[in-house]
Each structure stands twice: as C-alpha cells, then as structure tokens.
C-alpha cells in the first residue's frame, strides 16, 4: 500500500521506506529511458540500414565487375580459327600468335569468390599505398636535394619505396623467389672462356617481360625507374609511383617521343655507368610481353651505347598473372588468393671483342650483334623459344581474342 510506509526487505540498507512520491519518480525515469532507448535504436537501425544498403550495392557492383573481368579474360583461352583468302587453308590464331597465348588457366568459381572477398579491400589499399608512395618520395626529394648524384641519399629514397611496396606485398599475399640458373657455360660460349664474372659496373638493367608483377617486384628489389609506355604512366597510383622513382615514358605512336626516349635512355646509361647519377633504370628490350615460353627480339635502346647491362630474368609460375587484357589482368592480380614472382639475377653482360668477332653474322652494326647475342643468351639460360613477335601483334591478338574472330584488315 503506497499510502502507508512499509519496510523494503529488498533494500541493501534495512528499514528504508518507499512512499508514493518515490513510485512517481521511478515511473518517470523508466518512461524517459525507454523512450530514449527506442529513439536511439530506431536511429541506429536507420544508420545500419543505410550502411548495409551501401555495402550491398557495392558488392552487387563488384559481383558484376568480377564477372565481366572473367568473361573478358576467358576469351583469351578459347580457340579461334580463320581461312586464308589466298590458300583457303584453315589457320589457328592460337598457333599464329603462340608467344602471346596464356599458358595458365582461369577458374570461374575461385576467380569470382576471391574477387568478391579480396578485390574491394585490396583495391582500396592499393590506391592508398601507391598514392602515398609518390607523396613520400616527393617529401624526401625536397629534403635530399642531391638524391640523383649522392648514392646515400638515393638509397634512402629506394628504402622508402621498398617499405610501401612491401606493405602491398603483405596485403596481397605476394611472395618473391630468386632462382639459381646455370649460366656460366652459356656466358663463356658467347663472351669468351676468360670472361670476368665479377664485373659490377653497368649502364642499365634489362629483363624479359610477361606481365605487371615483375615491374613492382623490380621496383621493390632494386628501387629503380623504368622506360614505360605512355598508357602505363597514367595508371592510377602505380603510374605516379613509377614516375616518382625516376621512370620516364614513351609514346609509341609519336616518332619524336621515341627519339627523345632513346636519348634519355642513352644518357641515363652513361651517367649511371660513370657514377654521375645513381638513378637505376630498367628497360624491357622486347618492347612487348610474351607468355613466358618465348622471348621476342631485342630492340636497340638498351644496346646502342654498347655499355654493359645487368640482366634480370622472370619465369612464369603458379600465382603469376600473365599479360592479356591490360585492365582486367590488373583486376585479376587483386582478385587472386596468392601472387608469386620467380626471377633470376644474372651477372653483368659486357660486350667483348670475342663476341663481336665470332658472332658478326648476327648483325651489321655492333649494337645489333650485341642485342642478338644477349637475346640468344636469354633463350638458352631461360629455356625460351625465340620469336619475332612485336607490339602490333599483341594489339591485333588482343582484338581478335576479344572480338572472337579474325579480320583481314
């Protein structure tokens, strides 16, 4: 009975009395708490609904995007044939463009599943890392103003780049393995029995080219810049990072750009060889990509100066994404469970009189002999088949694969 005070046996302090005023106060407090809880819960529900709706839309878009990537990449694995007008003979595009046909496989369920799980997160981290890297490098260049001519200052910039790229490797389950290949007999065969394997000075790094992953690997391992195409220099994040590290681009369709790139390359090689600059530069002398089973002929850019070169050799392996469609190959790298690069760091190749005399049949000019000898050395050390595939063949093969038929024009 609220009218008459009664002892409260539940109270921790004995003989506390409860009256009518206490009941009214408790009711008001409970009413306000319940009202606030309901309002807060409703607002939280609305916020969560909006967040869940955004996430749902994002994953639906990502599902469509991943399926589109699979649909486009899958085209490179199908067989396409056409009839020659002159002979009427049926020709396989896969045989004609064998050096470009991917030799790995692509599975729908694993591609889409890992794409749904990893791609959204990795894409965000990729952009953060490769937009932060050039910003960090720019700040360091302001501090270390002699970073091109001072070896210690240049190494600090290289270490900064390596830190950010290592972070990318960790987030992408990316591993790198250095291969030990037999090369001594082949070096002696082409450069002479008395060839000095301890030579350290060189002008440029060179490598065969089979995809995007070796580019990032070489940037991490050696802190170098590259001669890249104009299109790659505009790639979000990665293009800026490469330019910050000392890369420069070439526009294949512009003769003036090609001429300027050759001059810059020659100057870079001479400056690095003579220790006037410590900016390392890498060039892919094939001028295009292959599927890792072949090696294309080398262009003159790396060899015109006749300076020693430092060869790197990348080999295809499980976990390596081969080059097909540019954009969707990149998507595949972010949608893969694990990535792996296997490459070999070979001794410096220095042209010798023995080489020019014995292999003079390989070219009219010295640079041509040099380029063809190095190409043969790559083929024998790496077990590659030599071919004459060019960049324009890559463009044509890509168009045929994605259109699904061959056009004579």
Short mmCIF file of N, CA, C and O in Angstrom, two decimals, residues 272-405:
data_model
loop_
_atom_site.label_atom_id
_atom_site.label_comp_id
_atom_site.label_asym_id
_atom_site.label_seq_id
_atom_site.Cartn_x
_atom_site.Cartn_y
_atom_site.Cartn_z
N UNK A 272 74.90 6.57 -65.18
CA UNK A 272 74.95 5.55 -64.14
C UNK A 272 76.25 4.75 -64.20
O UNK A 272 76.87 4.44 -63.18
N UNK A 273 76.68 4.45 -65.40
CA UNK A 273 77.92 3.69 -65.59
C UNK A 273 79.14 4.48 -65.09
O UNK A 273 80.05 3.93 -64.48
N UNK A 274 79.13 5.79 -65.34
CA UNK A 274 80.25 6.65 -64.94
C UNK A 274 80.08 7.27 -63.56
O UNK A 274 80.82 8.18 -63.19
N UNK A 275 79.05 6.81 -62.80
CA UNK A 275 78.79 7.26 -61.42
C UNK A 275 78.46 8.76 -61.33
O UNK A 275 78.64 9.38 -60.29
N UNK A 276 77.94 9.31 -62.42
CA UNK A 276 77.48 10.71 -62.37
C UNK A 276 76.07 10.79 -61.80
O UNK A 276 75.64 11.83 -61.33
N UNK A 277 75.35 9.68 -61.91
CA UNK A 277 73.99 9.59 -61.36
C UNK A 277 73.82 8.20 -60.76
O UNK A 277 74.43 7.23 -61.22
N UNK A 278 72.97 8.12 -59.70
CA UNK A 278 72.72 6.83 -59.04
C UNK A 278 71.27 6.38 -59.22
O UNK A 278 70.78 5.54 -58.47
N UNK A 279 70.60 6.96 -60.22
CA UNK A 279 69.24 6.55 -60.55
C UNK A 279 69.31 5.34 -61.47
O UNK A 279 69.79 5.44 -62.61
N UNK A 280 68.88 4.19 -60.97
CA UNK A 280 68.91 2.95 -61.77
C UNK A 280 67.73 2.94 -62.74
O UNK A 280 66.63 3.37 -62.39
N UNK A 281 67.96 2.41 -63.93
CA UNK A 281 66.91 2.37 -64.95
C UNK A 281 66.82 0.97 -65.55
O UNK A 281 67.84 0.34 -65.81
N UNK A 282 65.59 0.52 -65.73
CA UNK A 282 65.36 -0.80 -66.34
C UNK A 282 64.58 -0.62 -67.63
O UNK A 282 63.68 0.22 -67.72
N UNK A 283 64.92 -1.44 -68.62
CA UNK A 283 64.19 -1.43 -69.89
C UNK A 283 63.84 -2.87 -70.25
O UNK A 283 64.60 -3.81 -69.99
N UNK A 284 62.66 -3.03 -70.85
CA UNK A 284 62.26 -4.33 -71.40
C UNK A 284 62.58 -4.31 -72.89
O UNK A 284 61.81 -3.74 -73.68
N UNK A 285 63.71 -4.87 -73.30
CA UNK A 285 64.16 -4.70 -74.70
C UNK A 285 63.28 -5.39 -75.74
O UNK A 285 63.42 -5.11 -76.93
N UNK A 286 62.39 -6.28 -75.30
CA UNK A 286 61.48 -6.91 -76.26
C UNK A 286 60.47 -5.91 -76.82
O UNK A 286 59.96 -6.08 -77.93
N UNK A 287 60.13 -4.90 -76.01
CA UNK A 287 59.15 -3.90 -76.43
C UNK A 287 57.72 -4.38 -76.36
O UNK A 287 56.80 -3.68 -76.79
N UNK A 288 57.49 -5.56 -75.82
CA UNK A 288 56.15 -6.11 -75.65
C UNK A 288 56.20 -7.23 -74.62
O UNK A 288 57.27 -7.49 -74.05
N UNK A 289 55.09 -7.89 -74.38
CA UNK A 289 55.06 -9.02 -73.44
C UNK A 289 54.86 -10.33 -74.21
O UNK A 289 54.30 -10.34 -75.30
N UNK A 290 55.31 -11.42 -73.60
CA UNK A 290 55.05 -12.76 -74.13
C UNK A 290 54.40 -13.59 -73.02
O UNK A 290 54.14 -13.08 -71.93
N UNK A 291 54.19 -14.87 -73.29
CA UNK A 291 53.56 -15.73 -72.29
C UNK A 291 54.57 -16.46 -71.41
O UNK A 291 54.21 -17.36 -70.65
N UNK A 292 55.85 -16.09 -71.51
CA UNK A 292 56.87 -16.71 -70.67
C UNK A 292 57.47 -17.98 -71.24
O UNK A 292 58.43 -18.51 -70.68
N UNK A 293 56.95 -18.45 -72.37
CA UNK A 293 57.52 -19.61 -73.05
C UNK A 293 58.44 -19.17 -74.20
O UNK A 293 59.25 -19.95 -74.69
N UNK A 294 58.27 -17.93 -74.61
CA UNK A 294 59.03 -17.40 -75.75
C UNK A 294 59.77 -16.14 -75.32
O UNK A 294 59.47 -15.56 -74.27
N UNK A 295 60.72 -15.72 -76.14
CA UNK A 295 61.36 -14.41 -75.96
C UNK A 295 61.42 -13.72 -77.32
O UNK A 295 61.86 -14.32 -78.31
N UNK A 296 60.93 -12.49 -77.37
CA UNK A 296 60.90 -11.73 -78.62
C UNK A 296 62.26 -11.08 -78.88
O UNK A 296 63.10 -10.98 -77.98
N UNK A 297 62.47 -10.66 -80.12
CA UNK A 297 63.73 -10.00 -80.48
C UNK A 297 63.93 -8.70 -79.71
O UNK A 297 62.96 -8.01 -79.37
N UNK A 298 65.19 -8.37 -79.41
CA UNK A 298 65.51 -7.17 -78.63
C UNK A 298 65.67 -5.95 -79.53
O UNK A 298 66.30 -6.02 -80.59
N UNK A 299 65.11 -4.84 -79.07
CA UNK A 299 65.27 -3.54 -79.76
C UNK A 299 66.62 -2.93 -79.36
O UNK A 299 67.28 -3.36 -78.42
N UNK A 300 67.00 -1.85 -80.05
CA UNK A 300 68.35 -1.32 -79.89
C UNK A 300 68.54 -0.43 -78.66
O UNK A 300 69.68 -0.16 -78.25
N UNK A 301 67.45 0.04 -78.03
CA UNK A 301 67.54 1.02 -76.95
C UNK A 301 68.55 0.71 -75.87
O UNK A 301 69.34 1.56 -75.46
N UNK A 302 68.57 -0.52 -75.39
CA UNK A 302 69.46 -0.91 -74.29
C UNK A 302 70.89 -1.15 -74.74
O UNK A 302 71.79 -1.21 -73.90
N UNK A 303 71.11 -1.28 -76.05
CA UNK A 303 72.41 -1.74 -76.55
C UNK A 303 73.14 -0.72 -77.42
O UNK A 303 74.29 -0.93 -77.77
N UNK A 304 72.47 0.38 -77.76
CA UNK A 304 73.05 1.36 -78.67
C UNK A 304 74.33 1.98 -78.12
O UNK A 304 75.26 2.31 -78.87
N UNK A 305 74.44 2.10 -76.79
CA UNK A 305 75.63 2.70 -76.17
C UNK A 305 76.78 1.71 -76.02
O UNK A 305 77.90 2.10 -75.69
N UNK A 306 76.49 0.40 -76.25
CA UNK A 306 77.48 -0.68 -76.11
C UNK A 306 78.05 -0.80 -74.69
O UNK A 306 79.12 -1.36 -74.48
N UNK A 307 77.30 -0.29 -73.70
CA UNK A 307 77.72 -0.40 -72.31
C UNK A 307 77.26 -1.74 -71.73
O UNK A 307 76.31 -2.36 -72.24
N UNK A 308 77.90 -2.23 -70.66
CA UNK A 308 77.45 -3.46 -70.02
C UNK A 308 76.01 -3.31 -69.51
O UNK A 308 75.58 -2.21 -69.15
N UNK A 309 75.28 -4.42 -69.49
CA UNK A 309 73.91 -4.43 -68.97
C UNK A 309 73.80 -5.46 -67.86
O UNK A 309 74.55 -6.43 -67.81
N UNK A 310 72.82 -5.23 -66.97
CA UNK A 310 72.57 -6.16 -65.86
C UNK A 310 71.28 -6.92 -66.16
O UNK A 310 70.18 -6.36 -66.07
N UNK A 311 71.36 -8.20 -66.54
CA UNK A 311 70.16 -8.94 -66.92
C UNK A 311 69.39 -9.52 -65.73
O UNK A 311 69.97 -10.11 -64.82
N UNK A 312 68.07 -9.34 -65.75
CA UNK A 312 67.14 -9.99 -64.83
C UNK A 312 66.24 -10.85 -65.69
O UNK A 312 65.92 -10.50 -66.83
N UNK A 313 65.82 -11.98 -65.16
CA UNK A 313 65.00 -12.91 -65.95
C UNK A 313 63.82 -13.40 -65.12
O UNK A 313 64.00 -14.01 -64.07
N UNK A 314 62.60 -13.11 -65.59
CA UNK A 314 61.40 -13.55 -64.89
C UNK A 314 60.84 -14.79 -65.59
O UNK A 314 60.85 -14.89 -66.82
N UNK A 315 60.40 -15.75 -64.77
CA UNK A 315 59.86 -17.01 -65.30
C UNK A 315 58.41 -17.17 -64.83
O UNK A 315 58.09 -16.83 -63.69
N UNK A 316 57.52 -17.67 -65.70
CA UNK A 316 56.13 -17.88 -65.26
C UNK A 316 56.05 -18.98 -64.21
O UNK A 316 56.83 -19.94 -64.24
N UNK A 317 55.14 -18.84 -63.27
CA UNK A 317 54.96 -19.84 -62.22
C UNK A 317 53.53 -19.76 -61.72
O UNK A 317 52.77 -18.86 -62.09
N UNK A 318 53.14 -20.71 -60.88
CA UNK A 318 51.80 -20.68 -60.30
C UNK A 318 51.68 -19.47 -59.37
O UNK A 318 52.51 -19.25 -58.50
N UNK A 319 50.66 -18.67 -59.62
CA UNK A 319 50.50 -17.44 -58.84
C UNK A 319 50.91 -16.20 -59.59
O UNK A 319 50.72 -15.08 -59.11
N UNK A 320 51.47 -16.39 -60.80
CA UNK A 320 51.84 -15.24 -61.63
C UNK A 320 50.73 -14.99 -62.64
O UNK A 320 50.26 -15.90 -63.31
N UNK A 321 50.29 -13.73 -62.74
CA UNK A 321 49.23 -13.35 -63.69
C UNK A 321 49.87 -12.89 -64.98
O UNK A 321 50.53 -11.84 -65.03
N UNK A 322 49.67 -13.66 -66.05
CA UNK A 322 50.23 -13.31 -67.36
C UNK A 322 49.45 -12.16 -67.99
O UNK A 322 48.27 -11.97 -67.70
N UNK A 323 50.12 -11.44 -68.87
CA UNK A 323 49.52 -10.27 -69.51
C UNK A 323 48.54 -10.71 -70.60
O UNK A 323 48.89 -11.45 -71.51
N UNK A 324 47.28 -10.25 -70.49
CA UNK A 324 46.30 -10.42 -71.57
C UNK A 324 45.65 -9.04 -71.79
O UNK A 324 46.27 -8.17 -72.35
N UNK A 325 44.43 -8.86 -71.32
CA UNK A 325 43.82 -7.54 -71.33
C UNK A 325 44.45 -6.70 -70.22
O UNK A 325 44.53 -7.14 -69.07
N UNK A 326 44.89 -5.49 -70.53
CA UNK A 326 45.65 -4.69 -69.56
C UNK A 326 44.89 -4.47 -68.26
O UNK A 326 45.39 -4.75 -67.17
N UNK A 327 43.68 -3.93 -68.38
CA UNK A 327 42.93 -3.56 -67.18
C UNK A 327 42.51 -4.79 -66.39
O UNK A 327 42.71 -4.87 -65.17
N UNK A 328 41.92 -5.77 -67.08
CA UNK A 328 41.39 -6.92 -66.37
C UNK A 328 42.49 -7.87 -65.87
O UNK A 328 42.27 -8.64 -64.94
N UNK A 329 43.68 -7.80 -66.46
CA UNK A 329 44.82 -8.53 -65.89
C UNK A 329 45.19 -7.94 -64.53
O UNK A 329 45.53 -8.65 -63.59
N UNK A 330 45.11 -6.61 -64.44
CA UNK A 330 45.36 -5.93 -63.17
C UNK A 330 44.30 -6.31 -62.14
O UNK A 330 44.60 -6.59 -60.98
N UNK A 331 43.03 -6.35 -62.57
CA UNK A 331 41.94 -6.78 -61.68
C UNK A 331 42.21 -8.18 -61.16
O UNK A 331 42.01 -8.47 -59.98
N UNK A 332 42.71 -9.04 -62.04
CA UNK A 332 42.99 -10.42 -61.64
C UNK A 332 44.07 -10.49 -60.57
O UNK A 332 44.03 -11.37 -59.71
N UNK A 333 45.05 -9.59 -60.62
CA UNK A 333 46.10 -9.61 -59.58
C UNK A 333 45.51 -9.30 -58.21
O UNK A 333 45.93 -9.87 -57.21
N UNK A 334 44.51 -8.41 -58.16
CA UNK A 334 43.89 -8.06 -56.88
C UNK A 334 42.85 -9.09 -56.46
O UNK A 334 42.46 -9.14 -55.29
N UNK A 335 42.38 -9.91 -57.40
CA UNK A 335 41.35 -10.89 -57.10
C UNK A 335 41.93 -12.30 -56.89
O UNK A 335 41.18 -13.26 -56.73
N UNK A 336 43.25 -12.42 -56.86
CA UNK A 336 43.89 -13.73 -56.68
C UNK A 336 44.18 -13.98 -55.21
O UNK A 336 44.54 -13.06 -54.48
N UNK A 337 44.05 -15.24 -54.80
CA UNK A 337 44.31 -15.60 -53.39
C UNK A 337 45.77 -15.35 -53.04
O UNK A 337 46.10 -14.84 -51.98
N UNK A 338 46.66 -15.76 -53.96
CA UNK A 338 48.09 -15.53 -53.72
C UNK A 338 48.76 -15.14 -55.03
O UNK A 338 48.32 -15.51 -56.12
N UNK A 339 49.84 -14.38 -54.91
CA UNK A 339 50.63 -13.95 -56.06
C UNK A 339 52.07 -14.38 -55.84
O UNK A 339 52.55 -14.41 -54.70
N UNK A 340 52.74 -14.67 -56.93
CA UNK A 340 54.13 -15.11 -56.81
C UNK A 340 54.92 -14.69 -58.03
O UNK A 340 54.42 -14.74 -59.16
N UNK A 341 56.16 -14.28 -57.79
CA UNK A 341 57.09 -13.96 -58.88
C UNK A 341 58.37 -14.74 -58.65
O UNK A 341 58.91 -14.77 -57.54
N UNK A 342 58.85 -15.40 -59.70
CA UNK A 342 60.15 -16.08 -59.65
C UNK A 342 61.06 -15.43 -60.69
O UNK A 342 60.69 -15.35 -61.87
N UNK A 343 62.20 -14.94 -60.25
CA UNK A 343 63.12 -14.31 -61.20
C UNK A 343 64.57 -14.61 -60.82
O UNK A 343 64.87 -14.99 -59.70
N UNK A 344 65.43 -14.46 -61.81
CA UNK A 344 66.87 -14.69 -61.61
C UNK A 344 67.63 -13.39 -61.81
O UNK A 344 67.31 -12.59 -62.69
N UNK A 345 68.62 -13.19 -60.95
CA UNK A 345 69.51 -12.03 -61.05
C UNK A 345 70.84 -12.55 -61.61
O UNK A 345 71.60 -13.21 -60.92
N UNK A 346 71.09 -12.27 -62.88
CA UNK A 346 72.25 -12.82 -63.58
C UNK A 346 73.44 -11.85 -63.55
O UNK A 346 73.25 -10.65 -63.34
N UNK A 347 74.66 -12.35 -63.75
CA UNK A 347 75.83 -11.47 -63.77
C UNK A 347 75.77 -10.46 -64.91
O UNK A 347 75.10 -10.66 -65.92
N UNK A 348 76.52 -9.38 -64.74
CA UNK A 348 76.60 -8.33 -65.76
C UNK A 348 77.11 -8.92 -67.08
O UNK A 348 78.01 -9.76 -67.10
N UNK A 349 76.49 -8.47 -68.17
CA UNK A 349 76.96 -8.86 -69.52
C UNK A 349 77.69 -7.67 -70.13
O UNK A 349 77.11 -6.60 -70.34
N UNK A 350 78.97 -7.87 -70.40
CA UNK A 350 79.79 -6.83 -71.02
C UNK A 350 80.23 -7.31 -72.39
O UNK A 350 80.77 -8.41 -72.54
N UNK A 351 79.97 -6.52 -73.44
CA UNK A 351 80.36 -6.96 -74.79
C UNK A 351 81.88 -7.10 -74.91
O UNK A 351 82.63 -6.30 -74.35
N UNK A 352 82.31 -8.13 -75.60
CA UNK A 352 83.75 -8.41 -75.75
C UNK A 352 84.12 -8.48 -77.23
O UNK A 352 83.25 -8.69 -78.09
N UNK A 353 85.39 -8.34 -77.51
CA UNK A 353 85.87 -8.46 -78.90
C UNK A 353 85.62 -9.86 -79.43
O UNK A 353 85.33 -10.06 -80.61
N UNK A 354 85.75 -10.84 -78.55
CA UNK A 354 85.45 -12.23 -78.92
C UNK A 354 84.03 -12.34 -79.44
O UNK A 354 83.77 -12.98 -80.47
N UNK A 355 83.08 -11.72 -78.74
CA UNK A 355 81.67 -11.76 -79.12
C UNK A 355 81.46 -11.10 -80.49
O UNK A 355 80.79 -11.67 -81.37
N UNK A 356 82.04 -9.90 -80.68
CA UNK A 356 81.84 -9.18 -81.94
C UNK A 356 82.45 -9.92 -83.12
O UNK A 356 81.91 -9.89 -84.23
N UNK A 357 83.55 -10.62 -82.89
CA UNK A 357 84.23 -11.34 -83.97
C UNK A 357 83.52 -12.64 -84.31
O UNK A 357 83.24 -12.93 -85.49
N UNK A 358 83.21 -13.42 -83.28
CA UNK A 358 82.63 -14.75 -83.52
C UNK A 358 81.19 -14.68 -84.01
O UNK A 358 80.74 -15.54 -84.78
N UNK A 359 80.45 -13.67 -83.56
CA UNK A 359 79.02 -13.61 -83.90
C UNK A 359 78.69 -12.41 -84.79
O UNK A 359 77.59 -11.87 -84.75
N UNK A 360 79.64 -12.04 -85.61
CA UNK A 360 79.44 -10.89 -86.51
C UNK A 360 78.34 -11.16 -87.54
O UNK A 360 77.77 -10.21 -88.11
N UNK A 361 78.01 -12.43 -87.76
CA UNK A 361 76.95 -12.77 -88.71
C UNK A 361 75.55 -12.41 -88.16
O UNK A 361 74.55 -12.46 -88.90
N UNK A 362 75.47 -12.05 -86.86
CA UNK A 362 74.17 -11.75 -86.25
C UNK A 362 73.73 -10.31 -86.45
O UNK A 362 72.63 -9.93 -86.02
N UNK A 363 74.55 -9.50 -87.08
CA UNK A 363 74.14 -8.12 -87.33
C UNK A 363 75.17 -7.33 -88.11
O UNK A 363 76.35 -7.68 -88.14
N UNK A 364 74.70 -6.23 -88.70
CA UNK A 364 75.61 -5.37 -89.47
C UNK A 364 76.35 -4.40 -88.57
O UNK A 364 77.51 -4.09 -88.80
N UNK A 365 75.65 -3.89 -87.56
CA UNK A 365 76.26 -2.94 -86.63
C UNK A 365 76.56 -3.64 -85.30
O UNK A 365 75.96 -4.67 -84.98
N UNK A 366 77.45 -3.01 -84.53
CA UNK A 366 77.86 -3.63 -83.26
C UNK A 366 76.69 -3.77 -82.28
O UNK A 366 76.57 -4.79 -81.61
N UNK A 367 75.83 -2.74 -82.19
CA UNK A 367 74.71 -2.83 -81.25
C UNK A 367 73.78 -3.99 -81.61
O UNK A 367 73.19 -4.63 -80.74
N UNK A 368 73.66 -4.24 -82.92
CA UNK A 368 72.77 -5.31 -83.40
C UNK A 368 73.34 -6.68 -83.01
O UNK A 368 72.59 -7.58 -82.58
N UNK A 369 74.66 -6.84 -83.16
CA UNK A 369 75.31 -8.09 -82.74
C UNK A 369 75.13 -8.28 -81.24
O UNK A 369 74.75 -9.36 -80.77
N UNK A 370 75.38 -7.22 -80.50
CA UNK A 370 75.25 -7.24 -79.03
C UNK A 370 73.84 -7.64 -78.62
O UNK A 370 73.64 -8.55 -77.79
N UNK A 371 72.83 -6.99 -79.21
CA UNK A 371 71.42 -7.27 -78.86
C UNK A 371 71.05 -8.72 -79.18
O UNK A 371 70.40 -9.40 -78.38
N UNK A 372 71.49 -9.22 -80.34
CA UNK A 372 71.13 -10.58 -80.74
C UNK A 372 71.84 -11.64 -79.91
O UNK A 372 71.27 -12.70 -79.63
N UNK A 373 73.08 -11.35 -79.51
CA UNK A 373 73.81 -12.29 -78.65
C UNK A 373 73.13 -12.39 -77.29
O UNK A 373 72.91 -13.49 -76.76
N UNK A 374 72.77 -11.23 -76.70
CA UNK A 374 72.10 -11.24 -75.39
C UNK A 374 70.75 -11.95 -75.49
O UNK A 374 70.35 -12.69 -74.58
N UNK A 375 70.05 -11.75 -76.60
CA UNK A 375 68.77 -12.43 -76.81
C UNK A 375 68.95 -13.94 -76.83
O UNK A 375 68.16 -14.69 -76.22
N UNK A 376 69.99 -14.41 -77.50
CA UNK A 376 70.28 -15.85 -77.55
C UNK A 376 70.66 -16.38 -76.16
O UNK A 376 70.29 -17.50 -75.78
N UNK A 377 71.40 -15.58 -75.41
CA UNK A 377 71.78 -15.99 -74.05
C UNK A 377 70.54 -16.15 -73.17
O UNK A 377 70.42 -17.12 -72.40
N UNK A 378 69.61 -15.22 -73.28
CA UNK A 378 68.35 -15.32 -72.55
C UNK A 378 67.61 -16.61 -72.92
O UNK A 378 67.10 -17.33 -72.06
N UNK A 379 67.54 -16.87 -74.23
CA UNK A 379 66.81 -18.04 -74.71
C UNK A 379 67.41 -19.33 -74.15
O UNK A 379 66.67 -20.23 -73.71
N UNK A 380 68.73 -19.42 -74.13
CA UNK A 380 69.39 -20.65 -73.68
C UNK A 380 69.37 -20.79 -72.16
O UNK A 380 69.15 -21.88 -71.63
N UNK A 381 69.58 -19.70 -71.44
CA UNK A 381 69.58 -19.78 -69.97
C UNK A 381 68.17 -20.04 -69.45
O UNK A 381 67.96 -20.86 -68.55
N UNK A 382 67.18 -19.35 -70.02
CA UNK A 382 65.81 -19.47 -69.53
C UNK A 382 64.99 -20.57 -70.17
O UNK A 382 63.88 -20.85 -69.73
N UNK A 383 65.54 -21.19 -71.23
CA UNK A 383 64.78 -22.24 -71.92
C UNK A 383 63.62 -21.66 -72.73
O UNK A 383 62.59 -22.32 -72.92
N UNK A 384 63.79 -20.42 -73.23
CA UNK A 384 62.75 -19.78 -74.04
C UNK A 384 62.94 -20.09 -75.51
O UNK A 384 64.06 -20.30 -75.97
N UNK A 385 61.84 -20.07 -76.25
CA UNK A 385 61.90 -20.18 -77.71
C UNK A 385 61.99 -18.75 -78.27
O UNK A 385 61.27 -17.86 -77.81
N UNK A 386 62.85 -18.56 -79.25
CA UNK A 386 62.97 -17.23 -79.84
C UNK A 386 61.84 -16.99 -80.85
O UNK A 386 61.39 -17.93 -81.53
N UNK A 387 61.38 -15.75 -80.92
CA UNK A 387 60.31 -15.41 -81.86
C UNK A 387 60.46 -13.95 -82.28
O UNK A 387 61.24 -13.20 -81.69
N UNK A 388 59.70 -13.56 -83.30
CA UNK A 388 59.77 -12.18 -83.80
C UNK A 388 58.47 -11.42 -83.54
O UNK A 388 58.10 -10.53 -84.31
N UNK A 389 57.78 -11.76 -82.48
CA UNK A 389 56.52 -11.10 -82.16
C UNK A 389 56.78 -9.64 -81.82
O UNK A 389 57.81 -9.31 -81.23
N UNK A 390 55.86 -8.75 -82.21
CA UNK A 390 56.03 -7.32 -81.96
C UNK A 390 54.82 -6.78 -81.21
O UNK A 390 53.80 -7.47 -81.07
N UNK A 391 54.91 -5.53 -80.79
CA UNK A 391 53.80 -4.93 -80.04
C UNK A 391 52.53 -4.88 -80.87
O UNK A 391 51.43 -5.10 -80.37
N UNK A 392 52.66 -4.60 -82.16
CA UNK A 392 51.47 -4.52 -83.02
C UNK A 392 50.77 -5.89 -83.10
O UNK A 392 49.55 -5.95 -83.26
N UNK A 393 51.56 -6.98 -82.99
CA UNK A 393 50.96 -8.31 -82.97
C UNK A 393 50.16 -8.50 -81.69
O UNK A 393 49.10 -9.14 -81.69
N UNK A 394 50.67 -7.98 -80.57
CA UNK A 394 49.96 -8.04 -79.28
C UNK A 394 48.60 -7.32 -79.38
O UNK A 394 47.58 -7.83 -78.93
N UNK A 395 48.61 -6.14 -80.01
CA UNK A 395 47.37 -5.37 -80.17
C UNK A 395 46.38 -6.13 -81.03
O UNK A 395 45.18 -6.22 -80.70
N UNK A 396 46.85 -6.71 -82.14
CA UNK A 396 45.98 -7.45 -83.04
C UNK A 396 45.44 -8.71 -82.37
O UNK A 396 44.25 -9.02 -82.48
N UNK A 397 46.30 -9.43 -81.66
CA UNK A 397 45.87 -10.64 -80.96
C UNK A 397 44.80 -10.31 -79.91
O UNK A 397 43.82 -11.04 -79.75
N UNK A 398 44.98 -9.20 -79.20
CA UNK A 398 44.00 -8.80 -78.19
C UNK A 398 42.65 -8.51 -78.84
O UNK A 398 41.60 -8.91 -78.33
N UNK A 399 42.68 -7.83 -79.98
CA UNK A 399 41.43 -7.50 -80.68
C UNK A 399 40.74 -8.77 -81.19
O UNK A 399 39.53 -8.91 -81.05
N UNK A 400 41.53 -9.68 -81.77
CA UNK A 400 40.95 -10.93 -82.28
C UNK A 400 40.33 -11.72 -81.13
O UNK A 400 39.21 -12.23 -81.24
N UNK A 401 41.05 -11.83 -80.01
CA UNK A 401 40.57 -12.62 -78.87
C UNK A 401 39.27 -12.06 -78.31
O UNK A 401 38.35 -12.82 -77.99
N UNK A 402 39.19 -10.75 -78.20
CA UNK A 402 38.01 -10.15 -77.58
C UNK A 402 36.84 -10.04 -78.55
O UNK A 402 35.68 -10.11 -78.13
N UNK A 403 37.14 -9.89 -79.87
CA UNK A 403 36.06 -9.87 -80.86
C UNK A 403 35.56 -11.27 -81.17
O UNK A 403 34.41 -11.46 -81.54
N UNK A 404 36.47 -12.25 -81.06
CA UNK A 404 36.08 -13.63 -81.30
C UNK A 404 36.24 -14.08 -82.73
O UNK A 404 35.86 -15.18 -83.09
N UNK A 405 36.80 -13.22 -83.59
CA UNK A 405 37.02 -13.61 -84.98
C UNK A 405 38.17 -12.83 -85.56
O UNK A 405 38.61 -11.83 -84.98
#
